[in-house]
Structure formats: structure tokens, C-alpha cells
PDB file of C-alpha atoms in Angstrom:
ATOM      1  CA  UNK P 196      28.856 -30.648  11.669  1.00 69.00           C
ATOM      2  CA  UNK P 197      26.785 -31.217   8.575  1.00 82.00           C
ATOM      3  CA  UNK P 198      29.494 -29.675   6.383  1.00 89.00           C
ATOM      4  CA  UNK P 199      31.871 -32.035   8.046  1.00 88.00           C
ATOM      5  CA  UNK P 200      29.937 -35.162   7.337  1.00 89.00           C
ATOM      6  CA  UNK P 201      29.736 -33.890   3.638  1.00 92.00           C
ATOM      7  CA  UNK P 202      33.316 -33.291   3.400  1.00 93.00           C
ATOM      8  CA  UNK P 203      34.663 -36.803   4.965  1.00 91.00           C
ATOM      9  CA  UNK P 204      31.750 -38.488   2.141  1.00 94.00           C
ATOM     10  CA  UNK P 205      33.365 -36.467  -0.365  1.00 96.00           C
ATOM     11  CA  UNK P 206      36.921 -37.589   0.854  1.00 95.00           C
ATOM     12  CA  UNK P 207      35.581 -40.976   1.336  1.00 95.00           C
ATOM     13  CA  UNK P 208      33.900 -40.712  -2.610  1.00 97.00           C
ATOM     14  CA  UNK P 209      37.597 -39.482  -3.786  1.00 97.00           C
ATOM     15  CA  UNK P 210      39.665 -42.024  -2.444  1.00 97.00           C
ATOM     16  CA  UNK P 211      37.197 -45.295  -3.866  1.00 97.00           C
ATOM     17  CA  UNK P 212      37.410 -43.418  -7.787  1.00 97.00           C
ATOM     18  CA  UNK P 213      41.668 -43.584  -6.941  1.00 98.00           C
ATOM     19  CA  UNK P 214      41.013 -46.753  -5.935  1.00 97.00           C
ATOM     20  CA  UNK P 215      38.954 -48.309  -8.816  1.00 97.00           C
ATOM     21  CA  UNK P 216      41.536 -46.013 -10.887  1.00 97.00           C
ATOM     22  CA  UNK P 217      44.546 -48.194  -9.748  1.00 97.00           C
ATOM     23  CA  UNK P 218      42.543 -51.519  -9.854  1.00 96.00           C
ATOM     24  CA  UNK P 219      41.571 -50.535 -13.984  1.00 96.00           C
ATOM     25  CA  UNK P 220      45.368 -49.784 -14.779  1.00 97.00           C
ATOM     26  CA  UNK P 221      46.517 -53.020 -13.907  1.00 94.00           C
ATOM     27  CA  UNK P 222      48.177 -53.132 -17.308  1.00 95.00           C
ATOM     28  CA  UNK P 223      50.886 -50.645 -15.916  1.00 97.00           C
ATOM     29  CA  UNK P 224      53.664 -51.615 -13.551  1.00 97.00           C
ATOM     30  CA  UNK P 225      53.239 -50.665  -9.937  1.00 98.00           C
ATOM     31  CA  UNK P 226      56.056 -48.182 -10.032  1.00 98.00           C
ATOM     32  CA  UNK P 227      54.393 -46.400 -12.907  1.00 98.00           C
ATOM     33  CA  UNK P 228      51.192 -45.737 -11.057  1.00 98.00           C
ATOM     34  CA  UNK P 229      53.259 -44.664  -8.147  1.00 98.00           C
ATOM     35  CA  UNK P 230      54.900 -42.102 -10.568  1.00 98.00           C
ATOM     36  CA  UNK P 231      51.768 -40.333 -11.837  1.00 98.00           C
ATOM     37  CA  UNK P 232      49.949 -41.095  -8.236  1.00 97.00           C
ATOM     38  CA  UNK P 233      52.757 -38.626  -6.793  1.00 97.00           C
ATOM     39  CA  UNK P 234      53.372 -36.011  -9.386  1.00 97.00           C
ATOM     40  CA  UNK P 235      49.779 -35.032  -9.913  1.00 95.00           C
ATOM     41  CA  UNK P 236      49.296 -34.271  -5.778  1.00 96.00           C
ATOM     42  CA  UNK P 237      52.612 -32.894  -6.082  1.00 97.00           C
ATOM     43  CA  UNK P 238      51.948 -30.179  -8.882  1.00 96.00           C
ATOM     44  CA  UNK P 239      49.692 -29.152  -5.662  1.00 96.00           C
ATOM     45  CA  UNK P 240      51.769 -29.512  -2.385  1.00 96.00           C
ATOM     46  CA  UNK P 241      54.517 -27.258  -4.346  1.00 97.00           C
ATOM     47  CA  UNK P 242      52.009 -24.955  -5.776  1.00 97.00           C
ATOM     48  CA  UNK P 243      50.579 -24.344  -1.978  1.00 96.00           C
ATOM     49  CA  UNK P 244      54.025 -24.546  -0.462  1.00 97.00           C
ATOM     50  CA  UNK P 245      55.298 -21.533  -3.184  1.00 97.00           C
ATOM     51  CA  UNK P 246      52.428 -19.767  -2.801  1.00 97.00           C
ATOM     52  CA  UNK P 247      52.488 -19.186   0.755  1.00 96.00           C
ATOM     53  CA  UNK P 248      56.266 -19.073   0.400  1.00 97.00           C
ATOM     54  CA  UNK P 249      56.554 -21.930   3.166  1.00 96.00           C
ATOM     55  CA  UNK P 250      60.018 -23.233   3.457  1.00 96.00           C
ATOM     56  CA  UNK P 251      60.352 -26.504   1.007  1.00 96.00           C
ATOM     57  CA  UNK P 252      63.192 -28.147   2.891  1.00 96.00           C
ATOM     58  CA  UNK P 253      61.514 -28.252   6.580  1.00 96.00           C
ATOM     59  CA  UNK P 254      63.534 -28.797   9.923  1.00 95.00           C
ATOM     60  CA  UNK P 255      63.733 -32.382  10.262  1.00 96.00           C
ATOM     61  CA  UNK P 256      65.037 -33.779   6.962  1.00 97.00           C
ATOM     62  CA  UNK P 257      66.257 -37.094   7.939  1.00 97.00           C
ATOM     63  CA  UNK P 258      62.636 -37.815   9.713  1.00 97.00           C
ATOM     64  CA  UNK P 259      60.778 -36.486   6.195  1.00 97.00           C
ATOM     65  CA  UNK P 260      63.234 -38.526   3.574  1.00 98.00           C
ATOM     66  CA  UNK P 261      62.005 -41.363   6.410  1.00 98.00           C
ATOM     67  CA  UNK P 262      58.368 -40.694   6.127  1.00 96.00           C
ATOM     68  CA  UNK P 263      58.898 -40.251   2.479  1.00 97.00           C
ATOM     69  CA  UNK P 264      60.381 -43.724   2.043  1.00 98.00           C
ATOM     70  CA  UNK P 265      57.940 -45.639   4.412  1.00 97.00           C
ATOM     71  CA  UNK P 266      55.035 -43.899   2.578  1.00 96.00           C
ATOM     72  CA  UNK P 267      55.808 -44.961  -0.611  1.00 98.00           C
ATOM     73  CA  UNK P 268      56.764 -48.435   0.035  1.00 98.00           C
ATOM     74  CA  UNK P 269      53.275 -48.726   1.529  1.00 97.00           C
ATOM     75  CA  UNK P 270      51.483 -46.888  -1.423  1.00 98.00           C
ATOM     76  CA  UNK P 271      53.950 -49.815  -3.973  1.00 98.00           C
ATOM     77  CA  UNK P 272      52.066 -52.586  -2.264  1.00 98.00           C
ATOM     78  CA  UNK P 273      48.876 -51.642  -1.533  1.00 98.00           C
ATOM     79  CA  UNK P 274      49.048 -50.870  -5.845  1.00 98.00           C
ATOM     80  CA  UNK P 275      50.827 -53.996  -6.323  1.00 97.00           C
ATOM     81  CA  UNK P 276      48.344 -55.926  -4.429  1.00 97.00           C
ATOM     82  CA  UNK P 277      44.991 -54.545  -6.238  1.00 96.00           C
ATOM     83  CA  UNK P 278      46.531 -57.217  -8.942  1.00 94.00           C
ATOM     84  CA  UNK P 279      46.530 -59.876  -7.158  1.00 93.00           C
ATOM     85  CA  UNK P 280      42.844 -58.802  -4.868  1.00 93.00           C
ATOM     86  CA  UNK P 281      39.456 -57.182  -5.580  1.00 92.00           C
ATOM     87  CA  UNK P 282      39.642 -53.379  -4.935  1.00 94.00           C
ATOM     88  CA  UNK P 283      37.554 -53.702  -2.038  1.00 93.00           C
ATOM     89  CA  UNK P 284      38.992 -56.660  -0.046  1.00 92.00           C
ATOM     90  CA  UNK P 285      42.534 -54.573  -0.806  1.00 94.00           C
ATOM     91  CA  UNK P 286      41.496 -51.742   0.830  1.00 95.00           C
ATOM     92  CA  UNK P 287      39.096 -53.662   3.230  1.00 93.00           C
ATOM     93  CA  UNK P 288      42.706 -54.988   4.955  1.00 94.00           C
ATOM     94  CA  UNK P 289      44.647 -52.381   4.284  1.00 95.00           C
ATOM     95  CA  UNK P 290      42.850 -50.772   6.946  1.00 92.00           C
ATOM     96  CA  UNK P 291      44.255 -53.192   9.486  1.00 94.00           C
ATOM     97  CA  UNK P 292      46.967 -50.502   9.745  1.00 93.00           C
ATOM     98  CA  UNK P 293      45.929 -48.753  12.937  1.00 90.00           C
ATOM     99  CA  UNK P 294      46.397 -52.248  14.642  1.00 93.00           C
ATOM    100  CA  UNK P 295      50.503 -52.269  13.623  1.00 95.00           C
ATOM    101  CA  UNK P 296      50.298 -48.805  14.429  1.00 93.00           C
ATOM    102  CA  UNK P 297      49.304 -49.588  18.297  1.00 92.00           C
ATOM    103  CA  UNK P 298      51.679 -51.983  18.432  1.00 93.00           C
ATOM    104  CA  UNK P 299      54.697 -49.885  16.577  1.00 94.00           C
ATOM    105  CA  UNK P 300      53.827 -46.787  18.996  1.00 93.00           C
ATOM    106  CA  UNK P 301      54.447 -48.964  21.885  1.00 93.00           C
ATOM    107  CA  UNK P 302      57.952 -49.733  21.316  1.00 93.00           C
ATOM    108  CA  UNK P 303      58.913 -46.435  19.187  1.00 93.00           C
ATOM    109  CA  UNK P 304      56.306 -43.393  21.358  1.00 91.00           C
ATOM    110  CA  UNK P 305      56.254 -45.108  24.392  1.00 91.00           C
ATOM    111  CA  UNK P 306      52.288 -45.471  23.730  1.00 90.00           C
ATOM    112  CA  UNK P 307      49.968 -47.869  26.030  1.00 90.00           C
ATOM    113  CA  UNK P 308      47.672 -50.090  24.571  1.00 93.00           C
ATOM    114  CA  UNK P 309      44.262 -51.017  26.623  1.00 94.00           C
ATOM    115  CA  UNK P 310      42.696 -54.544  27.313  1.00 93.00           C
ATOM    116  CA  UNK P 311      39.899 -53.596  25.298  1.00 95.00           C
ATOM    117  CA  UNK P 312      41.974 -52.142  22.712  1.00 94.00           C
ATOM    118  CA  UNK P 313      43.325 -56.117  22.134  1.00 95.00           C
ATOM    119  CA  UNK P 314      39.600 -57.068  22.106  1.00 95.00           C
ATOM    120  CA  UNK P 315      38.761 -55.216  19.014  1.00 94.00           C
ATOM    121  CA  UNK P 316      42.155 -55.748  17.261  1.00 95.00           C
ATOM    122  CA  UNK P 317      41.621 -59.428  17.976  1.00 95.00           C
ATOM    123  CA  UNK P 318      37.968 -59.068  16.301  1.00 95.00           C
ATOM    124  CA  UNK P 319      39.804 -57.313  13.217  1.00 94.00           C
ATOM    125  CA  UNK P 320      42.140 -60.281  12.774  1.00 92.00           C
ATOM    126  CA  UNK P 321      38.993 -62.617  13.154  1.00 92.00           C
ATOM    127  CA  UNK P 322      37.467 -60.352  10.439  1.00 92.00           C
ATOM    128  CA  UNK P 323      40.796 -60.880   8.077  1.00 91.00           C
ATOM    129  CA  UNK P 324      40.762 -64.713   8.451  1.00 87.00           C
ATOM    130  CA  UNK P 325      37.041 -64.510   7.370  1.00 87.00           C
ATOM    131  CA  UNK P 326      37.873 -62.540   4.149  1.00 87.00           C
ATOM    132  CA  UNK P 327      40.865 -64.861   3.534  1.00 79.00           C
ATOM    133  CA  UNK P 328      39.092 -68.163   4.295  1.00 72.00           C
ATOM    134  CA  UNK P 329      35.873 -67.651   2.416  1.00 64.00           C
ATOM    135  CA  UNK P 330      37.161 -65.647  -0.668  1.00 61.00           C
ATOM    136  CA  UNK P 331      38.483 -67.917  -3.222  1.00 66.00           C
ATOM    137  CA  UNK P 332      40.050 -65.089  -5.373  1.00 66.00           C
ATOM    138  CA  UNK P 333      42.513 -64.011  -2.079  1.00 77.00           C
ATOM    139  CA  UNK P 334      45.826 -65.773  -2.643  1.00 84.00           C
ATOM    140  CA  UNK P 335      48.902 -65.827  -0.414  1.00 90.00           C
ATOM    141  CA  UNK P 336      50.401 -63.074  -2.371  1.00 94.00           C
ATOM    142  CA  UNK P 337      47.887 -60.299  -2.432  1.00 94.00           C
ATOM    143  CA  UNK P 338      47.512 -61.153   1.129  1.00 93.00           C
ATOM    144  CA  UNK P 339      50.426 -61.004   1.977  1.00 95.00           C
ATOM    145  CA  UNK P 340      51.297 -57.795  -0.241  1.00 97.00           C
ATOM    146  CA  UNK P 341      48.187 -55.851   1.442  1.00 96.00           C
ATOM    147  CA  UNK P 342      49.282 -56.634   4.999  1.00 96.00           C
ATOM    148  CA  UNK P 343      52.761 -55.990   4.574  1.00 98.00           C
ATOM    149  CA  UNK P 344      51.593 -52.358   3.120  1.00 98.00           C
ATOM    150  CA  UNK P 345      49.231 -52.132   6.172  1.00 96.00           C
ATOM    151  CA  UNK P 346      52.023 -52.617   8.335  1.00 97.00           C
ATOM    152  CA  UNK P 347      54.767 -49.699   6.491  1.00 97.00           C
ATOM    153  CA  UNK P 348      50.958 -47.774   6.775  1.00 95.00           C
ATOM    154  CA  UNK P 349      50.818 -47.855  10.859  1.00 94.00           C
ATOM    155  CA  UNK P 350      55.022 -46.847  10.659  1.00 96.00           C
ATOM    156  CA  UNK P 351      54.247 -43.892   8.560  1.00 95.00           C
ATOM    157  CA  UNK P 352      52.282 -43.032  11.766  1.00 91.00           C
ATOM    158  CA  UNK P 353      54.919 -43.618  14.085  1.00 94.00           C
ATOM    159  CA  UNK P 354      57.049 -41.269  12.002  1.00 95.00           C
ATOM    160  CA  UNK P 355      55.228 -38.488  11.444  1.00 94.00           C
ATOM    161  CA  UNK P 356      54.256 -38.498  15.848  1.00 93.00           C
ATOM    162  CA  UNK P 357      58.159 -38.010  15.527  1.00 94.00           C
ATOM    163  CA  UNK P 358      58.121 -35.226  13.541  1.00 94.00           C
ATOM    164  CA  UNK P 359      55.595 -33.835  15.640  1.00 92.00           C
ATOM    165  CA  UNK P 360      54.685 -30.019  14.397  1.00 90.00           C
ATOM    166  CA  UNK P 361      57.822 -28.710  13.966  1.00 92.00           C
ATOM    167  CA  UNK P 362      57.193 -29.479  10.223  1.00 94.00           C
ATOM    168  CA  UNK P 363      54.196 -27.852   8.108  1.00 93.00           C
ATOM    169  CA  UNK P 364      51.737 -30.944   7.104  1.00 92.00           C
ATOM    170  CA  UNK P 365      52.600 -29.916   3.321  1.00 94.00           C
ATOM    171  CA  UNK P 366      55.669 -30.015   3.836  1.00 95.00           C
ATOM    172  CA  UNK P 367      55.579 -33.679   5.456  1.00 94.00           C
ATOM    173  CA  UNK P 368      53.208 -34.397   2.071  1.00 95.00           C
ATOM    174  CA  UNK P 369      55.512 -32.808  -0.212  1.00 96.00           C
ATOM    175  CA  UNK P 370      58.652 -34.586   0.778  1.00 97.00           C
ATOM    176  CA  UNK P 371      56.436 -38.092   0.484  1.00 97.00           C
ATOM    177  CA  UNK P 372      55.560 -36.628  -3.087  1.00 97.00           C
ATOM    178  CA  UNK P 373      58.438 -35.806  -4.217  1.00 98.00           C
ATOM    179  CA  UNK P 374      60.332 -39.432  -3.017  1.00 98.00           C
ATOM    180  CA  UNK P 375      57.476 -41.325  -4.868  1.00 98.00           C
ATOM    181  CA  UNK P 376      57.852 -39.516  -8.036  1.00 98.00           C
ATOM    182  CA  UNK P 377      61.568 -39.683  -8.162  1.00 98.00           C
ATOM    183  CA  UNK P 378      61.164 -43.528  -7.048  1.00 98.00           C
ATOM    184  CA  UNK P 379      58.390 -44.421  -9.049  1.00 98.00           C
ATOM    185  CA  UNK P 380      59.875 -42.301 -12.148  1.00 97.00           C
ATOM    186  CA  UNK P 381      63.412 -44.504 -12.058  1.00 98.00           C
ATOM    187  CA  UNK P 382      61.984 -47.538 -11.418  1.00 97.00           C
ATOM    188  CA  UNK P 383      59.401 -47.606 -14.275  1.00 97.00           C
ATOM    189  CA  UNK P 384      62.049 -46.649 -16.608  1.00 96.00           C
ATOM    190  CA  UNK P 385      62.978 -50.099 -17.426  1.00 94.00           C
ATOM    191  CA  UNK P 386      59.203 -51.251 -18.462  1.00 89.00           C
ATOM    192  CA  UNK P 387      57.951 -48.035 -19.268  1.00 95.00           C
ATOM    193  CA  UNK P 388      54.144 -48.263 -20.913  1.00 96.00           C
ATOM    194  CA  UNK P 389      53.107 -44.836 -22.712  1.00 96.00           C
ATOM    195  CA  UNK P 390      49.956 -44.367 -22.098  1.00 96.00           C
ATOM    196  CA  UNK P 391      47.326 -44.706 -24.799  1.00 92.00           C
ATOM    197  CA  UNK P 392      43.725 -42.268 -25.246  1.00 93.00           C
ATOM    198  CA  UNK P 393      41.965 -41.924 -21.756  1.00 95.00           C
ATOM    199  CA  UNK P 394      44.874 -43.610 -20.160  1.00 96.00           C
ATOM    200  CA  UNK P 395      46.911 -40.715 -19.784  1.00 96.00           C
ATOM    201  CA  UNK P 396      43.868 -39.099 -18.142  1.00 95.00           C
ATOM    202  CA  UNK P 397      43.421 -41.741 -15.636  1.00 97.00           C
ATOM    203  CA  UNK P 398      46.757 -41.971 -14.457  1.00 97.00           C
ATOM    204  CA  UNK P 399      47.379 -38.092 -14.475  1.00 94.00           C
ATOM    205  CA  UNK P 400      44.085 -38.516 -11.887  1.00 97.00           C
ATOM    206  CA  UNK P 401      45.182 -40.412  -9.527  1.00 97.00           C
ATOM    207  CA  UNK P 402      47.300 -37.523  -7.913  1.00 96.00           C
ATOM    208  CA  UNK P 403      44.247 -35.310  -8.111  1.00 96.00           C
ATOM    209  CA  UNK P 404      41.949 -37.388  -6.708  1.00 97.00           C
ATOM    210  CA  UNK P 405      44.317 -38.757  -3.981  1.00 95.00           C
ATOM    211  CA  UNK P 406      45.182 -34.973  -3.330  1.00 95.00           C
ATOM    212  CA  UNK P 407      41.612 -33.735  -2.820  1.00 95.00           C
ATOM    213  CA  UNK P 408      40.797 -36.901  -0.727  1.00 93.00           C
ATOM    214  CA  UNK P 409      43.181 -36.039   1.634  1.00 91.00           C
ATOM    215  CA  UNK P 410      42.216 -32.158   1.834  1.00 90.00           C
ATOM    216  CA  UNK P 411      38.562 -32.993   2.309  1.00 92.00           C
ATOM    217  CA  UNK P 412      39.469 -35.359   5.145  1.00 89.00           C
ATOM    218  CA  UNK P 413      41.942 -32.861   6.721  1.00 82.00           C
ATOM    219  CA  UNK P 414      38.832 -30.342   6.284  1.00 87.00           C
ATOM    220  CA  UNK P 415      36.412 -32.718   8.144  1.00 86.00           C
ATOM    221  CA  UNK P 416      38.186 -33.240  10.928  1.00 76.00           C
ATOM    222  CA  UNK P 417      38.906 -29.662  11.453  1.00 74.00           C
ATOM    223  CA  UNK P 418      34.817 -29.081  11.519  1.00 82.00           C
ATOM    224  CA  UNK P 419      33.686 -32.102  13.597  1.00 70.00           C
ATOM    225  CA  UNK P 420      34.405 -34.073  16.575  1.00 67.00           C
ATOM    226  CA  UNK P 421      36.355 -36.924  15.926  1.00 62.00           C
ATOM    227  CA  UNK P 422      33.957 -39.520  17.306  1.00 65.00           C
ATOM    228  CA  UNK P 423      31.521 -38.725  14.744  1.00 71.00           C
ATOM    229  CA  UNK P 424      33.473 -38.257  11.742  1.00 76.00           C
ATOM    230  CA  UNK P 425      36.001 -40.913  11.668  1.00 72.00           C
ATOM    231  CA  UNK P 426      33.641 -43.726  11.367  1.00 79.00           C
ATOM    232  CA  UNK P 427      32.409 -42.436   8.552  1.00 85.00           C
ATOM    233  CA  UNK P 428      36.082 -42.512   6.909  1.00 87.00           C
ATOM    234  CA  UNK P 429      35.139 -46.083   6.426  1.00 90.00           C
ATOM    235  CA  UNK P 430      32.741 -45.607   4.202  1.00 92.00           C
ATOM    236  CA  UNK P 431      35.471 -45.456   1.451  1.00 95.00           C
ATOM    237  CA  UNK P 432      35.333 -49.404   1.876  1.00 94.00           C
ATOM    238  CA  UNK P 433      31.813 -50.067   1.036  1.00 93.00           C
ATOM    239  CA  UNK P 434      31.745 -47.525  -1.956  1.00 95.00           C
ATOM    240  CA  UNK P 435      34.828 -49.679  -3.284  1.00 95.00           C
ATOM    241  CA  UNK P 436      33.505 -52.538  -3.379  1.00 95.00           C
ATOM    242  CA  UNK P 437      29.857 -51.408  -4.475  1.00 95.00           C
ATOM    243  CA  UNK P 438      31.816 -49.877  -7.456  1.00 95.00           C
ATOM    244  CA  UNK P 439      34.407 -53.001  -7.994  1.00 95.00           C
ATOM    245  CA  UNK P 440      31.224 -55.230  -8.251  1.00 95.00           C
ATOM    246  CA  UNK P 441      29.773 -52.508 -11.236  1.00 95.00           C
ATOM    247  CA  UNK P 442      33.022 -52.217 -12.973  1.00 95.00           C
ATOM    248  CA  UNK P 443      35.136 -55.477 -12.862  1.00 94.00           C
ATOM    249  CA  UNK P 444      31.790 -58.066 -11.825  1.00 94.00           C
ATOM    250  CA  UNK P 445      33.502 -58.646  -8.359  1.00 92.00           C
ATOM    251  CA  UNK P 446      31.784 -60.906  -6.270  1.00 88.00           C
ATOM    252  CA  UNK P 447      32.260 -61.276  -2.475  1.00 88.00           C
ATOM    253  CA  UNK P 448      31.138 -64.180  -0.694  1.00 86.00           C
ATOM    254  CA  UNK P 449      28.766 -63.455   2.538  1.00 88.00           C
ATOM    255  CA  UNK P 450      31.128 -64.408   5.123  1.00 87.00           C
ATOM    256  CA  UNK P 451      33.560 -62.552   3.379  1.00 88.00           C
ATOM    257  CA  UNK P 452      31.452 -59.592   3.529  1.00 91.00           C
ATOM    258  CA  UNK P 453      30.847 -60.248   7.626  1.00 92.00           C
ATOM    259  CA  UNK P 454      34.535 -60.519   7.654  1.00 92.00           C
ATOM    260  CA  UNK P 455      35.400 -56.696   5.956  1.00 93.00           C
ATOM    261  CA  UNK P 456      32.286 -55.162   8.303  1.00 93.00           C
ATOM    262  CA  UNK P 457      33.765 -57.091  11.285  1.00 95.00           C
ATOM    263  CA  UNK P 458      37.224 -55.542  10.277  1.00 94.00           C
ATOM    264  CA  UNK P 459      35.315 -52.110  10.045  1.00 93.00           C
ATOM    265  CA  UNK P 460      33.562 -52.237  13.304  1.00 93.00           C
ATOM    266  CA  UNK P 461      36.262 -53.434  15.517  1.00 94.00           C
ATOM    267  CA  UNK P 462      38.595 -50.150  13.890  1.00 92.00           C
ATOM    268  CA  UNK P 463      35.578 -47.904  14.569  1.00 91.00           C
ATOM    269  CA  UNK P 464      35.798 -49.274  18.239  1.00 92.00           C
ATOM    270  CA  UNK P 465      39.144 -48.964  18.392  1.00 90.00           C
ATOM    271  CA  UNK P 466      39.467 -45.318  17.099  1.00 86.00           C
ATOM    272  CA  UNK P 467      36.153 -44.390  19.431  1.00 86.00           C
ATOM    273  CA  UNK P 468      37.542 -46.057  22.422  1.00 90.00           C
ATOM    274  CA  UNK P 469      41.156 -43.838  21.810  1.00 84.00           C
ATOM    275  CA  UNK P 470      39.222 -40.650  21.850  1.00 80.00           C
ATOM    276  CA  UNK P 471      37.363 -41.552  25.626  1.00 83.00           C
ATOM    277  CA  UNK P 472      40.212 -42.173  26.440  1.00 83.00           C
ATOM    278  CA  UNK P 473      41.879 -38.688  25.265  1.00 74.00           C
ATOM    279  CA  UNK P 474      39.154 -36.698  25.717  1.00 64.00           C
TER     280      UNK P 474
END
């Protein structure tokens, strides 16, 4: 269990340097930093997928090229939003996704939601209005950039419950890898910036620190009970913004601050209250 929690901070740790990453390349286009986000996880994905010669094309194409598509468009606006947001109020509400995910799953899985379940969902969209109403660097844009991403977030869910495991995981990764590069790699063509000094470094990180973010998660969750380690994926929003305020001088006004912890409980609830439930 120990290992767990140390894996999950580690994940946690990975994703905030991606995320500060992003939020310091804001020179480059979106597309661009979807490009080198992809190809460095997938140098991975295909080296694991070669390795132990596990089929590349999978079962259930038309449901991967789906998760592939969905996954990126989220990934385009969540980057395309860090311009327009501090790092840590974009990633703050782009955890909202597990609420369009309850709500997707319903119509698409068949999937109940609970009374209480609309309690804490209803306490996260308190927390949002919060964040938008008392931070005077959130405009309608970013907001509306971040939520949209949230929302192609909770599909990616609903896709890959449809895909089930008939697919490897890497392969379900690998197919979303390989549709950002070759999306991100066209579309950047037309305002291509090369990459200058520590630049190239940067960007070439972002797939390697996205890719070992994942894995430690993955790893966590494998070692502990649920209930205890998923709140701690969380964490990844306060080390974001303790960062953003070191490296850019963001500022976040208290009830801005009650509003991201009130978005954070009422998901840790939520994602508590789901496992009772299961379990």
C-alpha cells in the first residue's frame, strides 16, 4: 500500500511538470504541442507493443480510431486553454470530467446515477462558478475551452467501457498516440515553430512525462484499493498550482481556491461513493 501511495505521488508529480511544460510553451501552436505530446509516449507504446509482439492493429478498429479522435480533441483544448487560464485553474476544471462522464454513461452504458451522486456533482459545479466568479484572469474562452475538453474527457470514458478488454490497454494508448501525432503533425504544418535550445527538450518531454504519469498511475491502482488511492490522484491539482505560482507569479484569489478544493472534494465523494457502491 505504501508503494502504491508513492507511485500515484509520483504519477501525480509527472503529470503537474507536463502540465507547467505546456503552460511555458505557449509560444507554440496547440497542434504542435499535441505533436511532440504524442510521439514521445508513442516511441514507448510501440516499443512495448513490438517487444511483446502484441498485435498493433487490435480487434475493434472503428471503436480505437474513435477513442483516438475523442482523446485528442480533448488533449487540443485542454492545451489550447492553458493560454487563455493559469495551469492550475485549467486542470482544476478539467477534472469536472467524471461529472459528463456520469451523465454520457447513462444514455450510451445504460449506467445509473445516485441521488447523492447529483449532490456532489452539484457541489462541483458550485465549486466551478466560484473559480469563474472570483478569478479575474478566467475569461469566457478558456472557460469555455477547458469544459468543452472536460466533456470529450468523460466520452473518452464512455468509449473505451465499449471497447471493454477485448483490446490490450497499449493498444487502446497506441492508437490515441498515433492519431495525435499524425493530427497534430498536419495541422502544425502551416505555422510550424522550430524549436530553439532547451525548447526542443521540453517539448520532446512532454510525451515522456505524460507516458510515465500514466504507467505510475496504472501501477498504483494495481497495488492499492481504490478508495485510498484515487483521492490522492488529485493531488496533481495542488502541485500545479503551487508550481504555476513559482514559475509564472500566478495568483489565485481565496474563494477561488475554496472553489478548486470544493471541485476536488465533491469528485473524491463521487469516486468514493462509486466504489460502496461496487464493492
Amino acid at each position: 500500500m505504501k508503494k502504491a501511495i508513492y507511485l500515484m505521488l509520483l504519477s501525480a508529480l509527472c503529470f503537474t511538470v507536463m502540465n507547467v511544460f505546456v503552460k511555458y510553451l505557449s509560444g507554440y501552436s496547440t497542434y504542435q504541442k499535441v505533436f511532440f505530446r504524442a510521439i514521445g509516449s508513442l516511441v514507448f507504446t510501440m516499443g512495448y507493443l513490438l517487444y511483446y509482439k502484441i498485435p498493433i492493429g487490435g480487434k475493434q478498429k472503428k471503436l480505437l480510431i474513435l477513442r483516438g479522435l475523442v482523446g485528442v480533441t480533448s488533449m487540443g483544448l485542454f492545451f489550447a486553454s492553458t493560454d487563455y487560464l493559469s495551469i492550475g485553474t485549467a486542470v482544476s476544471l478539467r477534472y469536472t470530467s467524471p461529472i459528463f462522464a456520469a451523465i454520457l454513461a447513462v444514455f450510451f452504458l445504460k449506467e445509473k446515477i445516485f441521488k447523492l451522486q447529483w449532490v456532489y456533482f452539484i457541489l462541483a459545479f458550485v465549486g466551478v462558478l466560484l473559480i469563474k466568479g472570483f478569478d479575474n484572469e478566467i475569461n469566457i474562452i478558456g472557460l469555455s475551452l477547458i469544459l468543452i475538453s472536460a466533456f470529450f474527457s468523460g466520452l473518452v470514458y464512455v468509449v473505451i467501457s465499449k471497447i471493454g478488454t477485448k483490446d490490450h490497454p497499449v493498444v487502446i494508448v497506441n492508437y490515441f498516440m498515433w492519431i495525435s501525432t499524425i493530427l497534430g503533425g498536419v495541422l502544425s504544418i502551416s505555422n510550424w515553430k522550430t524549436p530553439q535550445g532547451n525548447d526542443w527538450f521540453i517539448l520532446l518531454s512532454l510525451g515522456l512525462f505524460g507516458y510515465f504519469g500514466q504507467l505510475f498511475m496504472t501501477k498504483a491502482y494495481q497495488l492499492g484499493s481504490a478508495n485510498k488511492i484515487v483521492p490522492l490522484k488529485y493531488v496533481e491539482v495542488i502541485f500545479t498550482m503551487i508550481l504555476g505560482m513559482i514559475w509564472f507569479g500566478d495568483q489565485y484569489p481565496l474563494l477561488s481556491v475554496l472553489g478548486v478544493l470544493l471541485v476536488i472534494v465533491a469528485l473524491i465523494l463521487n469516486v468514493l461513493f462509486k466504489q460502496k457502491v461496487k464493492g
